[in-house]
Short mmCIF file of C-alpha atoms in Angstrom, two decimals:
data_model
loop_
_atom_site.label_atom_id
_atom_site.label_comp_id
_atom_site.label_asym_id
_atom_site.label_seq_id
_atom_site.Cartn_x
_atom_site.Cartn_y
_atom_site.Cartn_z
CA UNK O 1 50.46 94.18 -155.96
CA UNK O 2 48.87 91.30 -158.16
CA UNK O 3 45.61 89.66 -155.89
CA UNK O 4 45.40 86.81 -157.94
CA UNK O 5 45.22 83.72 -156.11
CA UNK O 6 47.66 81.67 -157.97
CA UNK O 7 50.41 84.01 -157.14
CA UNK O 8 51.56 85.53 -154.18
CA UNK O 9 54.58 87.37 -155.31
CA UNK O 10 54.14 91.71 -154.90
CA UNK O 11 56.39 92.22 -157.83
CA UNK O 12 54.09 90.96 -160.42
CA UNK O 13 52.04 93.00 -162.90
CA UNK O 14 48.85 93.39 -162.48
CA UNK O 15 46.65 92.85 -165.77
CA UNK O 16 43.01 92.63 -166.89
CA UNK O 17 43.18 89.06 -166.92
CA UNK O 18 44.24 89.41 -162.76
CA UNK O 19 41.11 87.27 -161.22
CA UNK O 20 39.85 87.80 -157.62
CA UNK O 21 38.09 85.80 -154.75
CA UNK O 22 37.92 82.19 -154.99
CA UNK O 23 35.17 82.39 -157.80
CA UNK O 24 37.86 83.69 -160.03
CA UNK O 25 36.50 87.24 -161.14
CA UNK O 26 39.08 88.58 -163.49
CA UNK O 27 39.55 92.65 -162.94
CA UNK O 28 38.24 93.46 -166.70
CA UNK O 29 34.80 92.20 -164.83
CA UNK O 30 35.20 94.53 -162.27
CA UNK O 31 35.96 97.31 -164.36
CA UNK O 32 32.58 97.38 -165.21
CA UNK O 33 30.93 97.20 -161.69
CA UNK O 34 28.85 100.64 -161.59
CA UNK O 35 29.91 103.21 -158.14
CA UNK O 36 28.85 101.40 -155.23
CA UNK O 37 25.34 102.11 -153.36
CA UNK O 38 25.84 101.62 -149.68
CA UNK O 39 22.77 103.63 -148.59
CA UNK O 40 20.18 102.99 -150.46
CA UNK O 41 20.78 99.87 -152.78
CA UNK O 42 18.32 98.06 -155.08
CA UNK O 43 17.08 95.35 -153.06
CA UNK O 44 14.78 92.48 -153.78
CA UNK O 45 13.37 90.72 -150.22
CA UNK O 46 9.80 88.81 -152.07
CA UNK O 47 11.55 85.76 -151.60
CA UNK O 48 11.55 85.41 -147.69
CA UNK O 49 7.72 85.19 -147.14
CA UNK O 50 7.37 82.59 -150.13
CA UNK O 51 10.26 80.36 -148.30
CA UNK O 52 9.10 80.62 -145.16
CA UNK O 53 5.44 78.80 -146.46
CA UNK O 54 6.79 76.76 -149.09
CA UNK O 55 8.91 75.30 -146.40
CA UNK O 56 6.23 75.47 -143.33
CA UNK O 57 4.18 72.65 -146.22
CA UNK O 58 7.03 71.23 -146.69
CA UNK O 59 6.92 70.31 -143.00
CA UNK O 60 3.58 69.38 -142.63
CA UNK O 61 4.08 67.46 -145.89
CA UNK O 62 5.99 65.18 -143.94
CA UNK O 63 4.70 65.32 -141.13
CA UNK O 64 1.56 63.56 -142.68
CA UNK O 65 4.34 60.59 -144.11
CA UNK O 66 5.55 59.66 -140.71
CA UNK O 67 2.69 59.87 -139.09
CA UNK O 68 1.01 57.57 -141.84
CA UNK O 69 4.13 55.27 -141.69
CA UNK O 70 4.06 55.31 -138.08
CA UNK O 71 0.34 54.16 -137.56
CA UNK O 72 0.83 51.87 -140.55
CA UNK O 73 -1.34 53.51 -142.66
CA UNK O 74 0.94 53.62 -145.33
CA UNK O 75 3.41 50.92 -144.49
CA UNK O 76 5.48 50.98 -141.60
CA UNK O 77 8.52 53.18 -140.96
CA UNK O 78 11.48 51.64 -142.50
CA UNK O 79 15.36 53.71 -143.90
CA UNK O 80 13.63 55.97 -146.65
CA UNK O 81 11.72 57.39 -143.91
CA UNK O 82 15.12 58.28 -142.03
CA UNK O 83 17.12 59.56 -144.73
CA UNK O 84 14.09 61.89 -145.36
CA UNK O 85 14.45 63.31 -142.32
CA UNK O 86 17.86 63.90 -142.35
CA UNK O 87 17.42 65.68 -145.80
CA UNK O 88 14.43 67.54 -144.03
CA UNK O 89 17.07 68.82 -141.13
CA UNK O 90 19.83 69.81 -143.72
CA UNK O 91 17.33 71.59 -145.56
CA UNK O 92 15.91 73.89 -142.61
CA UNK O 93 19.51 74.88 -142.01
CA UNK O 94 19.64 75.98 -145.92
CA UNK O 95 16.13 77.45 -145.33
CA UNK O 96 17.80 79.50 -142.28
CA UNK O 97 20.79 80.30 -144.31
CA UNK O 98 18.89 81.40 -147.11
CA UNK O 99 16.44 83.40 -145.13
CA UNK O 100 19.60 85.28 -143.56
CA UNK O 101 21.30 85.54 -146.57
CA UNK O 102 18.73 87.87 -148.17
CA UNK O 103 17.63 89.56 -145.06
CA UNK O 104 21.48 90.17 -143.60
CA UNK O 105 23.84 88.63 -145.81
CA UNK O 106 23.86 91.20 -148.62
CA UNK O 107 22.26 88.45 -151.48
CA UNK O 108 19.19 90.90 -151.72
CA UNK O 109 21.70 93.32 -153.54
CA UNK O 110 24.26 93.78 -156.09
CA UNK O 111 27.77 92.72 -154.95
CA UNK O 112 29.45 96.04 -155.79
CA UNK O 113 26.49 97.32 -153.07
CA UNK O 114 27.88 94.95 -150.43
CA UNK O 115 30.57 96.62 -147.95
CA UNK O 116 34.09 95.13 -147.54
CA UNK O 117 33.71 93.79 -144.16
CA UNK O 118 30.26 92.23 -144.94
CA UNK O 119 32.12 90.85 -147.62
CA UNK O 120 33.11 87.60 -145.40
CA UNK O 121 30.28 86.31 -143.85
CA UNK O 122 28.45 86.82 -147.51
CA UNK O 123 30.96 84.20 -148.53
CA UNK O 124 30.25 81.72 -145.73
CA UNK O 125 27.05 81.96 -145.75
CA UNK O 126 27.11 81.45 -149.60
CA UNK O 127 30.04 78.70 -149.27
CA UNK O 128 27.53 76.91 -145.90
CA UNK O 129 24.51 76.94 -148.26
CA UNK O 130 25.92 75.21 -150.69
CA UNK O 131 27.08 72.08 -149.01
CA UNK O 132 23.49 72.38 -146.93
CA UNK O 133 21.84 72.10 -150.61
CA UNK O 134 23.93 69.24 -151.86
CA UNK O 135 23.45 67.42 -148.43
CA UNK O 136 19.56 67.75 -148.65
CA UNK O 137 19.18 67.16 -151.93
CA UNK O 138 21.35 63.57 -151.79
CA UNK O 139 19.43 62.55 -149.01
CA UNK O 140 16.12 62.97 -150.83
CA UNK O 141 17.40 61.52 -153.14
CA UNK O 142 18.48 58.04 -151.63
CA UNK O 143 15.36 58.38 -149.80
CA UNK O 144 13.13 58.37 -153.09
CA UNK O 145 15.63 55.38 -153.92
CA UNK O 146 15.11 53.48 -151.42
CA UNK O 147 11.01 53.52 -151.10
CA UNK O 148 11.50 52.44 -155.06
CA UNK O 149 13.83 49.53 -153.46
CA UNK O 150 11.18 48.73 -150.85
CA UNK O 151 7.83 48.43 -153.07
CA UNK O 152 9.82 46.46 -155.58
CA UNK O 153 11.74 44.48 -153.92
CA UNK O 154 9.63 41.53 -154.59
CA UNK O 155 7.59 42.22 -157.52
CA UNK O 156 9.63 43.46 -160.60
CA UNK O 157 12.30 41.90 -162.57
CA UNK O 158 15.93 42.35 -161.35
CA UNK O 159 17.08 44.54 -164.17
CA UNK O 160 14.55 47.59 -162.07
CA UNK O 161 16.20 46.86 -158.99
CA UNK O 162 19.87 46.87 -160.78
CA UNK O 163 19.01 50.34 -161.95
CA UNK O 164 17.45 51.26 -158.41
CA UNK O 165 20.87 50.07 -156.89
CA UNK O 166 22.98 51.87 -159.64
CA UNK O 167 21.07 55.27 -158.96
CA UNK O 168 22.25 54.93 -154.90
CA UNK O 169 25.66 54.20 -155.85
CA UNK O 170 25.90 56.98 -158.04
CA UNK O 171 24.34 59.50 -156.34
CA UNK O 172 26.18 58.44 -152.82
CA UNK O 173 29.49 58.68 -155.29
CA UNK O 174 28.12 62.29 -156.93
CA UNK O 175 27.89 63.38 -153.02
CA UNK O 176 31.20 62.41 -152.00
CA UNK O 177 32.91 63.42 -154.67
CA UNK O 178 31.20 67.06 -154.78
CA UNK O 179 31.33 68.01 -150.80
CA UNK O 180 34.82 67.30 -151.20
CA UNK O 181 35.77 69.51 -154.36
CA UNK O 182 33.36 72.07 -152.19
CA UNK O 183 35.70 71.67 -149.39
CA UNK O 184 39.25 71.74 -150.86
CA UNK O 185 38.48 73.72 -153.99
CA UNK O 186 40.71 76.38 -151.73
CA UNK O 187 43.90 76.24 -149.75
CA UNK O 188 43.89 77.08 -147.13
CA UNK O 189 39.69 76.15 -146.53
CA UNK O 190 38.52 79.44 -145.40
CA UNK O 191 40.01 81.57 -148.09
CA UNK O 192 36.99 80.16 -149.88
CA UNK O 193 34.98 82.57 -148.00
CA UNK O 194 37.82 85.25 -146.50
CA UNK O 195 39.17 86.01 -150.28
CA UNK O 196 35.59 87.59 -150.78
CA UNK O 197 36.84 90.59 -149.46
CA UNK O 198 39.02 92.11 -152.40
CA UNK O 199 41.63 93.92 -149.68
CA UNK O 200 42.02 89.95 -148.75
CA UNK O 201 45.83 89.81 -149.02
CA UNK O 202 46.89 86.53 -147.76
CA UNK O 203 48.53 83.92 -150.23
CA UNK O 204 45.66 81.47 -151.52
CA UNK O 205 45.25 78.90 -153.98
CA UNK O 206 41.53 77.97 -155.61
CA UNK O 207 40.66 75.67 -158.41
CA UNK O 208 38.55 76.95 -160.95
CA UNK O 209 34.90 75.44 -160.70
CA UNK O 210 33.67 76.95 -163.56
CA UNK O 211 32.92 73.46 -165.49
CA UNK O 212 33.10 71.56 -162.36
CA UNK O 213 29.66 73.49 -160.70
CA UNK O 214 28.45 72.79 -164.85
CA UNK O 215 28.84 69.55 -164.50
CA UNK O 216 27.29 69.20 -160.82
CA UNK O 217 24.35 70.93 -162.00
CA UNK O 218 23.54 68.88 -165.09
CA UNK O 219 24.92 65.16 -163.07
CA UNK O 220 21.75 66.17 -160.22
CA UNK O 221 19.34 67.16 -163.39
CA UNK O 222 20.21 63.68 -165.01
CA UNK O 223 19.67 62.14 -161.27
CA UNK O 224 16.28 63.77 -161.23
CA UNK O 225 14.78 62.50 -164.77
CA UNK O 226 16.83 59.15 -164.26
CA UNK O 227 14.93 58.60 -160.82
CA UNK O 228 11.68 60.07 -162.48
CA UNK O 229 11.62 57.45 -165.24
CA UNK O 230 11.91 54.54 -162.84
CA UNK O 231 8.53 54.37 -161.77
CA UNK O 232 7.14 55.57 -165.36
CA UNK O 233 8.49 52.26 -166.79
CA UNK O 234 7.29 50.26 -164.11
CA UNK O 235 3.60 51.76 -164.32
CA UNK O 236 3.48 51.10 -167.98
CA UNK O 237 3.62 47.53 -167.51
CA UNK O 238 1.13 47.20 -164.77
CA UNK O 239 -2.34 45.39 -165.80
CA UNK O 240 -4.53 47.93 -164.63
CA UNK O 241 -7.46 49.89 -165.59
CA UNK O 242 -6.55 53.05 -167.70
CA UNK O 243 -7.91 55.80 -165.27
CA UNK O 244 -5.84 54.22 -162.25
CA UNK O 245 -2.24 54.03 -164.58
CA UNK O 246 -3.54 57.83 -165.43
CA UNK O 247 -3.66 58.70 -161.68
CA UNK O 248 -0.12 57.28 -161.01
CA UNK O 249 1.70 58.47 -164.00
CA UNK O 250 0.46 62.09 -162.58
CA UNK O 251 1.79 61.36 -159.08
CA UNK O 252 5.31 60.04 -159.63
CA UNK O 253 5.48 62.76 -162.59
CA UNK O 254 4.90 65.30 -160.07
CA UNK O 255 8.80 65.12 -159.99
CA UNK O 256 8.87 67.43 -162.97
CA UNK O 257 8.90 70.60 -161.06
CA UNK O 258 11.87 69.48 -159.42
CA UNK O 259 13.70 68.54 -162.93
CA UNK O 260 12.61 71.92 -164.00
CA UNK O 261 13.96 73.59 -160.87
CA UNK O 262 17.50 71.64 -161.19
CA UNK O 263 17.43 73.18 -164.97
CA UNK O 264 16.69 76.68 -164.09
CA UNK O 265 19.13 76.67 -161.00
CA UNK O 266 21.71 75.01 -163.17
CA UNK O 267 21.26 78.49 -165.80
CA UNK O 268 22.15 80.47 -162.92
CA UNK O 269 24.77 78.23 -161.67
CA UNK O 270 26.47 78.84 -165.32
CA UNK O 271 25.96 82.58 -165.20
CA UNK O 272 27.45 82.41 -161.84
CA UNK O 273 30.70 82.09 -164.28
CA UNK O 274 29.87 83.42 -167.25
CA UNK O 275 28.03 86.70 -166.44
CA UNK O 276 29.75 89.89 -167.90
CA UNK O 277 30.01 92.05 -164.39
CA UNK O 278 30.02 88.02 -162.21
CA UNK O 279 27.64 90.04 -159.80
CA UNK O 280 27.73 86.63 -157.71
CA UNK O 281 24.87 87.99 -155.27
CA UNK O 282 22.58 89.10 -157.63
CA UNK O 283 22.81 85.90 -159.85
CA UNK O 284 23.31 83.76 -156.26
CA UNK O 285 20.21 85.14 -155.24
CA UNK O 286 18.47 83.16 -158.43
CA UNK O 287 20.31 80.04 -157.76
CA UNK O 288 19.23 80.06 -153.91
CA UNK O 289 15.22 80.80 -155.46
CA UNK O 290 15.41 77.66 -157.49
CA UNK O 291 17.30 75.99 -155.09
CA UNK O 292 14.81 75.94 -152.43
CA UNK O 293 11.78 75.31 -154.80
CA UNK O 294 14.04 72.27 -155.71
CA UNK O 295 15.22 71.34 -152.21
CA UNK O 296 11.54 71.66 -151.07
CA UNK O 297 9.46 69.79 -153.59
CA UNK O 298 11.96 66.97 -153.30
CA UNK O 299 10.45 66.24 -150.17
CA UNK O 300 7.73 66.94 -151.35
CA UNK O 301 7.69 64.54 -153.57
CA UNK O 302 8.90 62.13 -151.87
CA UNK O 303 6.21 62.24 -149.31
CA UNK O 304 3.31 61.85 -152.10
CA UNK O 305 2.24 58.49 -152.20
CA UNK O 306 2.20 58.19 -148.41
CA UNK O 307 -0.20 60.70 -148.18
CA UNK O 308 -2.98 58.62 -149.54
CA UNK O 309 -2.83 56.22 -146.24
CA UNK O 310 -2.92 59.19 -143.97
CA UNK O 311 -6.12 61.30 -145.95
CA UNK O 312 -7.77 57.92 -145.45
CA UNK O 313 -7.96 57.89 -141.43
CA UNK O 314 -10.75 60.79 -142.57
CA UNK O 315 -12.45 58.76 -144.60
CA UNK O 316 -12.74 55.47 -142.87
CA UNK O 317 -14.87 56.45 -139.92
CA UNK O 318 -17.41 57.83 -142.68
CA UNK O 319 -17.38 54.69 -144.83
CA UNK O 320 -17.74 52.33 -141.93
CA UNK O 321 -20.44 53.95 -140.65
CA UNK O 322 -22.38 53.40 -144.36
CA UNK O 323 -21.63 50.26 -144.28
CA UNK O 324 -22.82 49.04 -141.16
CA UNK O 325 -26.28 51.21 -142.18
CA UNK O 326 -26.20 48.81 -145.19
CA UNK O 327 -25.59 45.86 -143.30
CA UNK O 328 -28.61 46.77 -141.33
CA UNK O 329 -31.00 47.13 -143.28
CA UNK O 330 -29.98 43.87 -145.29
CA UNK O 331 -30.52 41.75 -142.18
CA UNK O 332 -34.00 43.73 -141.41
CA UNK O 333 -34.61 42.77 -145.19
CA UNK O 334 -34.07 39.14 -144.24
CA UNK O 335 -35.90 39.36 -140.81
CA UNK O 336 -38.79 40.71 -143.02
CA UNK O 337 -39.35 38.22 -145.49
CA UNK O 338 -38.91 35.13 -142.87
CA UNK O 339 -41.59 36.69 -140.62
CA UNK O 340 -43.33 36.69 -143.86
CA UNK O 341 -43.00 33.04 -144.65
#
């Protein structure tokens, strides 16, 4: 019986070019997949503890923004503070997805380790995670966007806030468009997930999103630099003194570990397709590493320059108190030198 996707008649020929599972893994791949290891596999768990605090900062991280914008330390709560949050939500789901997916769901292994009937829920969880990353990701994105909208609004020449409007539309339009080849790359839905079981023998249909998940992967890079570069011009026109320009080109470039993350996870993304064996787990496991590092300094990021009003509540008390002492001993100054006269 042929199980490729794209046909569902028993009377044809199977063939080395036969591809599986909605991710298209032709049988000459699978051919080369060593004896399976159900007992004692190679497994790889150092990612869990570095998630779990990379993502616990993460949350104070932001915790620190809204409490500075809510005490209107750093200006006052306004949307980019609620799309964060949103992207903060979808991203503690991916967290928890992630987490499980290495602990439970068979991506701390090779996929030739993973048993048939784990098979399934390796390919939700996988197919769940993805459209959890994209939905973060956006969010932060918009977010970023709009604080850019916000403290330029009123001060920088129209052709910024053209570009600032053309980065929302585009990356609202990059959203749409991807969640829904996500969702229908596979008729019916769930054989996106179900046809990850190789004894899977229902009739199914999948695109192939070998250049599509490319193309993703290099359109959020672009997104990245292109929202990167916004505040870089803007900062280079400023009249300011040297050392402060110096100190804000190294806080909006801070953004550079995401780029760098979107590159790396893109790699993987591309060797999801690509790879000789297509161990999907083993590379997925890469994609979900730079994934989060992505997903989390993101937020990061986008919390940065709203930290500055909320490290300064510890620093006021201080600096008032010097400067009443000053005050003080000004006006005993004065008191002095008319008792004098």
């Amino acid at each position: 019986m042929d199980f490729n996707p794209d046909t569902s008649s028993p009377t044809t020929v199977v063939s080395l070019d036969t591809s599986l599972t909605s991710y298209k893994i032709p049988i000459s791949a699978i051919a080369l997949w060593p004896a399976p290891n159900f007992e004692n596999p190679v497994r790889r768990h150092w990612l869990n503890p570095i998630a779990f605090c990379l993502f616990l900062f993460t949350t104070l991280v932001l915790g620190a923004r809204l409490w500075a914008r809510i005490t209107r330390q750093a200006g006052a709560f306004g949307g980019d503070d609620v799309f964060i949050i949103f992207a903060w939500i979808a991203g503690a789901l991916f967290t928890a997805l992630a987490l499980y997916a290495i602990t439970w769901g068979g991506f701390d292994r090779h996929v030739w380790d993973i048993p048939s009937n784990q098979a399934v829920s390796t390919g939700f969880v996988a197919w769940s995670a993805e459209a959890l990353f994209l939905t973060s990701t956006c969010l932060t994105k918009v977010s970023i966007l709009l604080f850019y909208r916000r403290i330029m609004e009123r001060s920088y020449s129209r052709t910024i806030q053209w570009a600032i409007y053309v980065a929302i539309a585009s990356t609202v339009i990059y959203f749409f468009a991807f969640f829904t080849i996500l969702v229908f790359a596979c008729t019916p839905v769930d054989s996106a997930w179900k046809s990850m079981n190789l004894l899977y023998r229902k009739p199914y249909h999948c695109v192939n999103r070998r250049e599509m998940d490319a193309l993703a992967g290099v359109f959020s890079v672009v997104s990245d630099a292109y929202a990167l570069a916004i505040p870089q011009i803007v900062i280079s026109k400023l009249q300011m003194q040297r050392k402060q320009k110096v100190v804000l080109y190294c806080i909006f470039s801070s953004g550079l570990i995401v780029v760098a993350a979107g590159i790396a996870r893109t790699y993987w993304m591309v060797q999801l397709h690509y790879s000789a064996q297509r161990d999907l787990t083993w590379v997925g496991f890469y994609m979900l590493t730079y994934g989060f590092i992505e997903m989390c300094f993101s937020i990061i990021c986008a919390s940065i320059p709203a930290l500055k009003g909320f490290f300064s509540i510890f620093y006021k008390e201080p600096y008032s108190k010097s400067s009443k002492q000053t005050q003080s001993r000004k006006y005993d100054l004065e008191r002095r030198r008319k008792a004098e006269t």
